[in-house]
């Protein structure tokens, strides 16, 4: 788990969007999504439900 992964996760929850998170950190949406997937893989469970807008 990295500090950046935690920042991306917390910001995504606050903003309800990977795209908005990516804009805040001057990166791409796939980068944010990938880092959160790596975090979920390390923890062993899904942190966000991605099939709704905003993220749940």
mmCIF file of the N, C-alpha and C atoms, coordinates in Angstrom:
data_MODEL
# 
_entry.id   MODEL 
# 
loop_
_atom_site.group_PDB 
_atom_site.id 
_atom_site.type_symbol 
_atom_site.label_atom_id 
_atom_site.label_alt_id 
_atom_site.label_comp_id 
_atom_site.label_asym_id 
_atom_site.label_entity_id 
_atom_site.label_seq_id 
_atom_site.pdbx_PDB_ins_code 
_atom_site.Cartn_x 
_atom_site.Cartn_y 
_atom_site.Cartn_z 
_atom_site.occupancy 
_atom_site.B_iso_or_equiv 
_atom_site.pdbx_formal_charge 
_atom_site.auth_seq_id 
_atom_site.auth_comp_id 
_atom_site.auth_asym_id 
_atom_site.auth_atom_id 
_atom_site.pdbx_PDB_model_num 
ATOM 1   N N  . UNK A 1 1  ? 0.845   -1.172 0.000   1.00 0.00 ? 1  UNK A N  1 
ATOM 2   C CA . UNK A 1 1  ? 0.000   0.000  0.000   1.00 0.00 ? 1  UNK A CA 1 
ATOM 3   C C  . UNK A 1 1  ? 0.895   1.242  0.000   1.00 0.00 ? 1  UNK A C  1 
ATOM 4   N N  . UNK A 1 2  ? 0.587   2.148  -0.907  1.00 0.00 ? 2  UNK A N  1 
ATOM 5   C CA . UNK A 1 2  ? 1.376   3.374  -0.982  1.00 0.00 ? 2  UNK A CA 1 
ATOM 6   C C  . UNK A 1 2  ? 0.532   4.572  -0.549  1.00 0.00 ? 2  UNK A C  1 
ATOM 7   N N  . UNK A 1 3  ? 1.232   5.642  -0.206  1.00 0.00 ? 3  UNK A N  1 
ATOM 8   C CA . UNK A 1 3  ? 0.546   6.874  0.162   1.00 0.00 ? 3  UNK A CA 1 
ATOM 9   C C  . UNK A 1 3  ? -0.295  7.377  -1.007  1.00 0.00 ? 3  UNK A C  1 
ATOM 10  N N  . UNK A 1 4  ? 0.240   7.272  -2.223  1.00 0.00 ? 4  UNK A N  1 
ATOM 11  C CA . UNK A 1 4  ? -0.487  7.726  -3.405  1.00 0.00 ? 4  UNK A CA 1 
ATOM 12  C C  . UNK A 1 4  ? -1.779  6.930  -3.604  1.00 0.00 ? 4  UNK A C  1 
ATOM 13  N N  . UNK A 1 5  ? -1.726  5.624  -3.392  1.00 0.00 ? 5  UNK A N  1 
ATOM 14  C CA . UNK A 1 5  ? -2.936  4.811  -3.516  1.00 0.00 ? 5  UNK A CA 1 
ATOM 15  C C  . UNK A 1 5  ? -3.997  5.266  -2.520  1.00 0.00 ? 5  UNK A C  1 
ATOM 16  N N  . UNK A 1 6  ? -3.578  5.550  -1.297  1.00 0.00 ? 6  UNK A N  1 
ATOM 17  C CA . UNK A 1 6  ? -4.527  6.019  -0.285  1.00 0.00 ? 6  UNK A CA 1 
ATOM 18  C C  . UNK A 1 6  ? -5.078  7.398  -0.660  1.00 0.00 ? 6  UNK A C  1 
ATOM 19  N N  . UNK A 1 7  ? -4.226  8.272  -1.162  1.00 0.00 ? 7  UNK A N  1 
ATOM 20  C CA . UNK A 1 7  ? -4.689  9.593  -1.606  1.00 0.00 ? 7  UNK A CA 1 
ATOM 21  C C  . UNK A 1 7  ? -5.707  9.460  -2.732  1.00 0.00 ? 7  UNK A C  1 
ATOM 22  N N  . UNK A 1 8  ? -5.421  8.610  -3.704  1.00 0.00 ? 8  UNK A N  1 
ATOM 23  C CA . UNK A 1 8  ? -6.347  8.394  -4.813  1.00 0.00 ? 8  UNK A CA 1 
ATOM 24  C C  . UNK A 1 8  ? -7.669  7.833  -4.305  1.00 0.00 ? 8  UNK A C  1 
ATOM 25  N N  . UNK A 1 9  ? -7.615  6.876  -3.395  1.00 0.00 ? 9  UNK A N  1 
ATOM 26  C CA . UNK A 1 9  ? -8.835  6.273  -2.867  1.00 0.00 ? 9  UNK A CA 1 
ATOM 27  C C  . UNK A 1 9  ? -9.678  7.308  -2.122  1.00 0.00 ? 9  UNK A C  1 
ATOM 28  N N  . UNK A 1 10 ? -9.076  8.021  -1.192  1.00 0.00 ? 10 UNK A N  1 
ATOM 29  C CA . UNK A 1 10 ? -9.810  9.002  -0.385  1.00 0.00 ? 10 UNK A CA 1 
ATOM 30  C C  . UNK A 1 10 ? -10.400 10.101 -1.270  1.00 0.00 ? 10 UNK A C  1 
ATOM 31  N N  . UNK A 1 11 ? -9.626  10.575 -2.218  1.00 0.00 ? 11 UNK A N  1 
ATOM 32  C CA . UNK A 1 11 ? -10.106 11.630 -3.111  1.00 0.00 ? 11 UNK A CA 1 
ATOM 33  C C  . UNK A 1 11 ? -11.224 11.119 -4.010  1.00 0.00 ? 11 UNK A C  1 
ATOM 34  N N  . UNK A 1 12 ? -11.124 9.882  -4.475  1.00 0.00 ? 12 UNK A N  1 
ATOM 35  C CA . UNK A 1 12 ? -12.177 9.305  -5.310  1.00 0.00 ? 12 UNK A CA 1 
ATOM 36  C C  . UNK A 1 12 ? -13.483 9.189  -4.537  1.00 0.00 ? 12 UNK A C  1 
ATOM 37  N N  . UNK A 1 13 ? -13.392 8.827  -3.276  1.00 0.00 ? 13 UNK A N  1 
ATOM 38  C CA . UNK A 1 13 ? -14.598 8.749  -2.443  1.00 0.00 ? 13 UNK A CA 1 
ATOM 39  C C  . UNK A 1 13 ? -15.187 10.150 -2.267  1.00 0.00 ? 13 UNK A C  1 
ATOM 40  N N  . UNK A 1 14 ? -14.353 11.120 -1.982  1.00 0.00 ? 14 UNK A N  1 
ATOM 41  C CA . UNK A 1 14 ? -14.833 12.502 -1.792  1.00 0.00 ? 14 UNK A CA 1 
ATOM 42  C C  . UNK A 1 14 ? -15.464 13.072 -3.054  1.00 0.00 ? 14 UNK A C  1 
ATOM 43  N N  . UNK A 1 15 ? -14.811 12.866 -4.194  1.00 0.00 ? 15 UNK A N  1 
ATOM 44  C CA . UNK A 1 15 ? -15.290 13.433 -5.453  1.00 0.00 ? 15 UNK A CA 1 
ATOM 45  C C  . UNK A 1 15 ? -16.321 12.546 -6.145  1.00 0.00 ? 15 UNK A C  1 
ATOM 46  N N  . UNK A 1 16 ? -16.339 11.255 -5.803  1.00 0.00 ? 16 UNK A N  1 
ATOM 47  C CA . UNK A 1 16 ? -17.276 10.334 -6.432  1.00 0.00 ? 16 UNK A CA 1 
ATOM 48  C C  . UNK A 1 16 ? -16.915 9.986  -7.859  1.00 0.00 ? 16 UNK A C  1 
ATOM 49  N N  . UNK A 1 17 ? -15.642 10.186 -8.221  1.00 0.00 ? 17 UNK A N  1 
ATOM 50  C CA . UNK A 1 17 ? -15.250 9.999  -9.617  1.00 0.00 ? 17 UNK A CA 1 
ATOM 51  C C  . UNK A 1 17 ? -13.748 9.795  -9.745  1.00 0.00 ? 17 UNK A C  1 
ATOM 52  N N  . UNK A 1 18 ? -13.358 8.803  -10.552 1.00 0.00 ? 18 UNK A N  1 
ATOM 53  C CA . UNK A 1 18 ? -11.945 8.616  -10.855 1.00 0.00 ? 18 UNK A CA 1 
ATOM 54  C C  . UNK A 1 18 ? -11.447 9.733  -11.771 1.00 0.00 ? 18 UNK A C  1 
ATOM 55  N N  . UNK A 1 19 ? -12.310 10.194 -12.661 1.00 0.00 ? 19 UNK A N  1 
ATOM 56  C CA . UNK A 1 19 ? -11.921 11.251 -13.589 1.00 0.00 ? 19 UNK A CA 1 
ATOM 57  C C  . UNK A 1 19 ? -11.610 12.548 -12.846 1.00 0.00 ? 19 UNK A C  1 
ATOM 58  N N  . UNK A 1 20 ? -12.453 12.923 -11.901 1.00 0.00 ? 20 UNK A N  1 
ATOM 59  C CA . UNK A 1 20 ? -12.210 14.138 -11.109 1.00 0.00 ? 20 UNK A CA 1 
ATOM 60  C C  . UNK A 1 20 ? -10.940 13.991 -10.274 1.00 0.00 ? 20 UNK A C  1 
ATOM 61  N N  . UNK A 1 21 ? -10.715 12.801 -9.745  1.00 0.00 ? 21 UNK A N  1 
ATOM 62  C CA . UNK A 1 21 ? -9.497  12.538 -8.973  1.00 0.00 ? 21 UNK A CA 1 
ATOM 63  C C  . UNK A 1 21 ? -8.271  12.693 -9.861  1.00 0.00 ? 21 UNK A C  1 
ATOM 64  N N  . UNK A 1 22 ? -8.338  12.144 -11.064 1.00 0.00 ? 22 UNK A N  1 
ATOM 65  C CA . UNK A 1 22 ? -7.215  12.246 -12.000 1.00 0.00 ? 22 UNK A CA 1 
ATOM 66  C C  . UNK A 1 22 ? -6.903  13.707 -12.322 1.00 0.00 ? 22 UNK A C  1 
ATOM 67  N N  . UNK A 1 23 ? -7.933  14.498 -12.529 1.00 0.00 ? 23 UNK A N  1 
ATOM 68  C CA . UNK A 1 23 ? -7.712  15.917 -12.826 1.00 0.00 ? 23 UNK A CA 1 
ATOM 69  C C  . UNK A 1 23 ? -7.044  16.620 -11.656 1.00 0.00 ? 23 UNK A C  1 
ATOM 70  N N  . UNK A 1 24 ? -7.466  16.311 -10.439 1.00 0.00 ? 24 UNK A N  1 
ATOM 71  C CA . UNK A 1 24 ? -6.880  16.940 -9.251  1.00 0.00 ? 24 UNK A CA 1 
ATOM 72  C C  . UNK A 1 24 ? -5.385  16.638 -9.146  1.00 0.00 ? 24 UNK A C  1 
ATOM 73  N N  . UNK A 1 25 ? -4.990  15.400 -9.479  1.00 0.00 ? 25 UNK A N  1 
ATOM 74  C CA . UNK A 1 25 ? -3.594  14.987 -9.338  1.00 0.00 ? 25 UNK A CA 1 
ATOM 75  C C  . UNK A 1 25 ? -2.801  15.067 -10.650 1.00 0.00 ? 25 UNK A C  1 
ATOM 76  N N  . UNK A 1 26 ? -3.407  15.678 -11.680 1.00 0.00 ? 26 UNK A N  1 
ATOM 77  C CA . UNK A 1 26 ? -2.728  15.861 -12.975 1.00 0.00 ? 26 UNK A CA 1 
ATOM 78  C C  . UNK A 1 26 ? -2.212  14.538 -13.541 1.00 0.00 ? 26 UNK A C  1 
ATOM 79  N N  . UNK A 1 27 ? -3.098  13.552 -13.535 1.00 0.00 ? 27 UNK A N  1 
ATOM 80  C CA . UNK A 1 27 ? -2.775  12.242 -14.099 1.00 0.00 ? 27 UNK A CA 1 
ATOM 81  C C  . UNK A 1 27 ? -3.972  11.781 -14.918 1.00 0.00 ? 27 UNK A C  1 
ATOM 82  N N  . UNK A 1 28 ? -3.987  10.518 -15.315 1.00 0.00 ? 28 UNK A N  1 
ATOM 83  C CA . UNK A 1 28 ? -5.085  10.007 -16.132 1.00 0.00 ? 28 UNK A CA 1 
ATOM 84  C C  . UNK A 1 28 ? -6.026  9.144  -15.297 1.00 0.00 ? 28 UNK A C  1 
ATOM 85  N N  . UNK A 1 29 ? -7.249  9.021  -15.784 1.00 0.00 ? 29 UNK A N  1 
ATOM 86  C CA . UNK A 1 29 ? -8.240  8.188  -15.104 1.00 0.00 ? 29 UNK A CA 1 
ATOM 87  C C  . UNK A 1 29 ? -7.787  6.729  -15.022 1.00 0.00 ? 29 UNK A C  1 
ATOM 88  N N  . UNK A 1 30 ? -7.203  6.145  -16.095 1.00 0.00 ? 30 UNK A N  1 
ATOM 89  C CA . UNK A 1 30 ? -6.737  4.761  -15.972 1.00 0.00 ? 30 UNK A CA 1 
ATOM 90  C C  . UNK A 1 30 ? -5.665  4.575  -14.891 1.00 0.00 ? 30 UNK A C  1 
ATOM 91  N N  . UNK A 1 31 ? -4.826  5.585  -14.678 1.00 0.00 ? 31 UNK A N  1 
ATOM 92  C CA . UNK A 1 31 ? -3.810  5.504  -13.626 1.00 0.00 ? 31 UNK A CA 1 
ATOM 93  C C  . UNK A 1 31 ? -4.465  5.429  -12.255 1.00 0.00 ? 31 UNK A C  1 
ATOM 94  N N  . UNK A 1 32 ? -5.454  6.276  -12.021 1.00 0.00 ? 32 UNK A N  1 
ATOM 95  C CA . UNK A 1 32 ? -6.174  6.266  -10.741 1.00 0.00 ? 32 UNK A CA 1 
ATOM 96  C C  . UNK A 1 32 ? -6.865  4.923  -10.548 1.00 0.00 ? 32 UNK A C  1 
ATOM 97  N N  . UNK A 1 33 ? -7.569  4.473  -11.566 1.00 0.00 ? 33 UNK A N  1 
ATOM 98  C CA . UNK A 1 33 ? -8.284  3.199  -11.493 1.00 0.00 ? 33 UNK A CA 1 
ATOM 99  C C  . UNK A 1 33 ? -7.331  2.044  -11.197 1.00 0.00 ? 33 UNK A C  1 
ATOM 100 N N  . UNK A 1 34 ? -6.195  2.013  -11.892 1.00 0.00 ? 34 UNK A N  1 
ATOM 101 C CA . UNK A 1 34 ? -5.215  0.939  -11.707 1.00 0.00 ? 34 UNK A CA 1 
ATOM 102 C C  . UNK A 1 34 ? -4.651  0.941  -10.290 1.00 0.00 ? 34 UNK A C  1 
ATOM 103 N N  . UNK A 1 35 ? -4.318  2.110  -9.775  1.00 0.00 ? 35 UNK A N  1 
ATOM 104 C CA . UNK A 1 35 ? -3.756  2.188  -8.425  1.00 0.00 ? 35 UNK A CA 1 
ATOM 105 C C  . UNK A 1 35 ? -4.766  1.727  -7.373  1.00 0.00 ? 35 UNK A C  1 
ATOM 106 N N  . UNK A 1 36 ? -6.026  2.050  -7.570  1.00 0.00 ? 36 UNK A N  1 
ATOM 107 C CA . UNK A 1 36 ? -7.048  1.596  -6.619  1.00 0.00 ? 36 UNK A CA 1 
ATOM 108 C C  . UNK A 1 36 ? -7.261  0.092  -6.756  1.00 0.00 ? 36 UNK A C  1 
ATOM 109 N N  . UNK A 1 37 ? -7.191  -0.435 -7.977  1.00 0.00 ? 37 UNK A N  1 
ATOM 110 C CA . UNK A 1 37 ? -7.279  -1.890 -8.162  1.00 0.00 ? 37 UNK A CA 1 
ATOM 111 C C  . UNK A 1 37 ? -6.127  -2.607 -7.458  1.00 0.00 ? 37 UNK A C  1 
ATOM 112 N N  . UNK A 1 38 ? -4.919  -2.047 -7.548  1.00 0.00 ? 38 UNK A N  1 
ATOM 113 C CA . UNK A 1 38 ? -3.772  -2.639 -6.852  1.00 0.00 ? 38 UNK A CA 1 
ATOM 114 C C  . UNK A 1 38 ? -3.981  -2.612 -5.337  1.00 0.00 ? 38 UNK A C  1 
ATOM 115 N N  . UNK A 1 39 ? -4.523  -1.519 -4.836  1.00 0.00 ? 39 UNK A N  1 
ATOM 116 C CA . UNK A 1 39 ? -4.815  -1.406 -3.406  1.00 0.00 ? 39 UNK A CA 1 
ATOM 117 C C  . UNK A 1 39 ? -5.841  -2.452 -2.989  1.00 0.00 ? 39 UNK A C  1 
ATOM 118 N N  . UNK A 1 40 ? -6.904  -2.600 -3.768  1.00 0.00 ? 40 UNK A N  1 
ATOM 119 C CA . UNK A 1 40 ? -7.933  -3.600 -3.469  1.00 0.00 ? 40 UNK A CA 1 
ATOM 120 C C  . UNK A 1 40 ? -7.348  -5.011 -3.503  1.00 0.00 ? 40 UNK A C  1 
ATOM 121 N N  . UNK A 1 41 ? -6.483  -5.270 -4.469  1.00 0.00 ? 41 UNK A N  1 
ATOM 122 C CA . UNK A 1 41 ? -5.851  -6.584 -4.572  1.00 0.00 ? 41 UNK A CA 1 
ATOM 123 C C  . UNK A 1 41 ? -5.000  -6.875 -3.339  1.00 0.00 ? 41 UNK A C  1 
ATOM 124 N N  . UNK A 1 42 ? -4.260  -5.880 -2.893  1.00 0.00 ? 42 UNK A N  1 
ATOM 125 C CA . UNK A 1 42 ? -3.417  -6.053 -1.709  1.00 0.00 ? 42 UNK A CA 1 
ATOM 126 C C  . UNK A 1 42 ? -4.256  -6.295 -0.451  1.00 0.00 ? 42 UNK A C  1 
ATOM 127 N N  . UNK A 1 43 ? -5.375  -5.588 -0.338  1.00 0.00 ? 43 UNK A N  1 
ATOM 128 C CA . UNK A 1 43 ? -6.238  -5.739 0.836   1.00 0.00 ? 43 UNK A CA 1 
ATOM 129 C C  . UNK A 1 43 ? -7.100  -6.998 0.764   1.00 0.00 ? 43 UNK A C  1 
ATOM 130 N N  . UNK A 1 44 ? -7.363  -7.465 -0.453  1.00 0.00 ? 44 UNK A N  1 
ATOM 131 C CA . UNK A 1 44 ? -8.122  -8.693 -0.630  1.00 0.00 ? 44 UNK A CA 1 
ATOM 132 C C  . UNK A 1 44 ? -9.627  -8.508 -0.718  1.00 0.00 ? 44 UNK A C  1 
ATOM 133 N N  . UNK A 1 45 ? -10.088 -7.272 -0.934  1.00 0.00 ? 45 UNK A N  1 
ATOM 134 C CA . UNK A 1 45 ? -11.521 -7.036 -1.107  1.00 0.00 ? 45 UNK A CA 1 
ATOM 135 C C  . UNK A 1 45 ? -11.750 -5.735 -1.878  1.00 0.00 ? 45 UNK A C  1 
ATOM 136 N N  . UNK A 1 46 ? -12.958 -5.633 -2.440  1.00 0.00 ? 46 UNK A N  1 
ATOM 137 C CA . UNK A 1 46 ? -13.330 -4.472 -3.241  1.00 0.00 ? 46 UNK A CA 1 
ATOM 138 C C  . UNK A 1 46 ? -13.668 -3.296 -2.324  1.00 0.00 ? 46 UNK A C  1 
ATOM 139 N N  . UNK A 1 47 ? -13.060 -2.153 -2.582  1.00 0.00 ? 47 UNK A N  1 
ATOM 140 C CA . UNK A 1 47 ? -13.312 -0.956 -1.776  1.00 0.00 ? 47 UNK A CA 1 
ATOM 141 C C  . UNK A 1 47 ? -14.442 -0.100 -2.342  1.00 0.00 ? 47 UNK A C  1 
ATOM 142 N N  . UNK A 1 48 ? -14.588 -0.113 -3.655  1.00 0.00 ? 48 UNK A N  1 
ATOM 143 C CA . UNK A 1 48 ? -15.571 0.737  -4.315  1.00 0.00 ? 48 UNK A CA 1 
ATOM 144 C C  . UNK A 1 48 ? -16.447 -0.071 -5.255  1.00 0.00 ? 48 UNK A C  1 
ATOM 145 N N  . UNK A 1 49 ? -17.726 0.273  -5.289  1.00 0.00 ? 49 UNK A N  1 
ATOM 146 C CA . UNK A 1 49 ? -18.660 -0.307 -6.244  1.00 0.00 ? 49 UNK A CA 1 
ATOM 147 C C  . UNK A 1 49 ? -18.672 0.618  -7.450  1.00 0.00 ? 49 UNK A C  1 
ATOM 148 N N  . UNK A 1 50 ? -18.173 0.140  -8.580  1.00 0.00 ? 50 UNK A N  1 
ATOM 149 C CA . UNK A 1 50 ? -17.932 0.992  -9.741  1.00 0.00 ? 50 UNK A CA 1 
ATOM 150 C C  . UNK A 1 50 ? -19.086 1.063  -10.731 1.00 0.00 ? 50 UNK A C  1 
ATOM 151 N N  . UNK A 1 51 ? -20.184 0.418  -10.464 1.00 0.00 ? 51 UNK A N  1 
ATOM 152 C CA . UNK A 1 51 ? -21.259 0.331  -11.445 1.00 0.00 ? 51 UNK A CA 1 
ATOM 153 C C  . UNK A 1 51 ? -22.320 1.406  -11.259 1.00 0.00 ? 51 UNK A C  1 
ATOM 154 N N  . UNK A 1 52 ? -22.054 2.371  -10.404 1.00 0.00 ? 52 UNK A N  1 
ATOM 155 C CA . UNK A 1 52 ? -22.980 3.477  -10.181 1.00 0.00 ? 52 UNK A CA 1 
ATOM 156 C C  . UNK A 1 52 ? -22.216 4.784  -10.244 1.00 0.00 ? 52 UNK A C  1 
ATOM 157 N N  . UNK A 1 53 ? -22.924 5.841  -10.538 1.00 0.00 ? 53 UNK A N  1 
ATOM 158 C CA . UNK A 1 53 ? -22.333 7.177  -10.473 1.00 0.00 ? 53 UNK A CA 1 
ATOM 159 C C  . UNK A 1 53 ? -23.116 7.955  -9.449  1.00 0.00 ? 53 UNK A C  1 
ATOM 160 N N  . UNK A 1 54 ? -22.509 8.557  -8.490  1.00 0.00 ? 54 UNK A N  1 
ATOM 161 C CA . UNK A 1 54 ? -21.087 8.519  -8.199  1.00 0.00 ? 54 UNK A CA 1 
ATOM 162 C C  . UNK A 1 54 ? -20.646 7.173  -7.641  1.00 0.00 ? 54 UNK A C  1 
ATOM 163 N N  . UNK A 1 55 ? -19.343 7.017  -7.471  1.00 0.00 ? 55 UNK A N  1 
ATOM 164 C CA . UNK A 1 55 ? -18.794 5.778  -6.916  1.00 0.00 ? 55 UNK A CA 1 
ATOM 165 C C  . UNK A 1 55 ? -19.417 5.508  -5.558  1.00 0.00 ? 55 UNK A C  1 
ATOM 166 N N  . UNK A 1 56 ? -19.589 4.250  -5.259  1.00 0.00 ? 56 UNK A N  1 
ATOM 167 C CA . UNK A 1 56 ? -20.155 3.890  -3.950  1.00 0.00 ? 56 UNK A CA 1 
ATOM 168 C C  . UNK A 1 56 ? -19.217 2.955  -3.226  1.00 0.00 ? 56 UNK A C  1 
# 
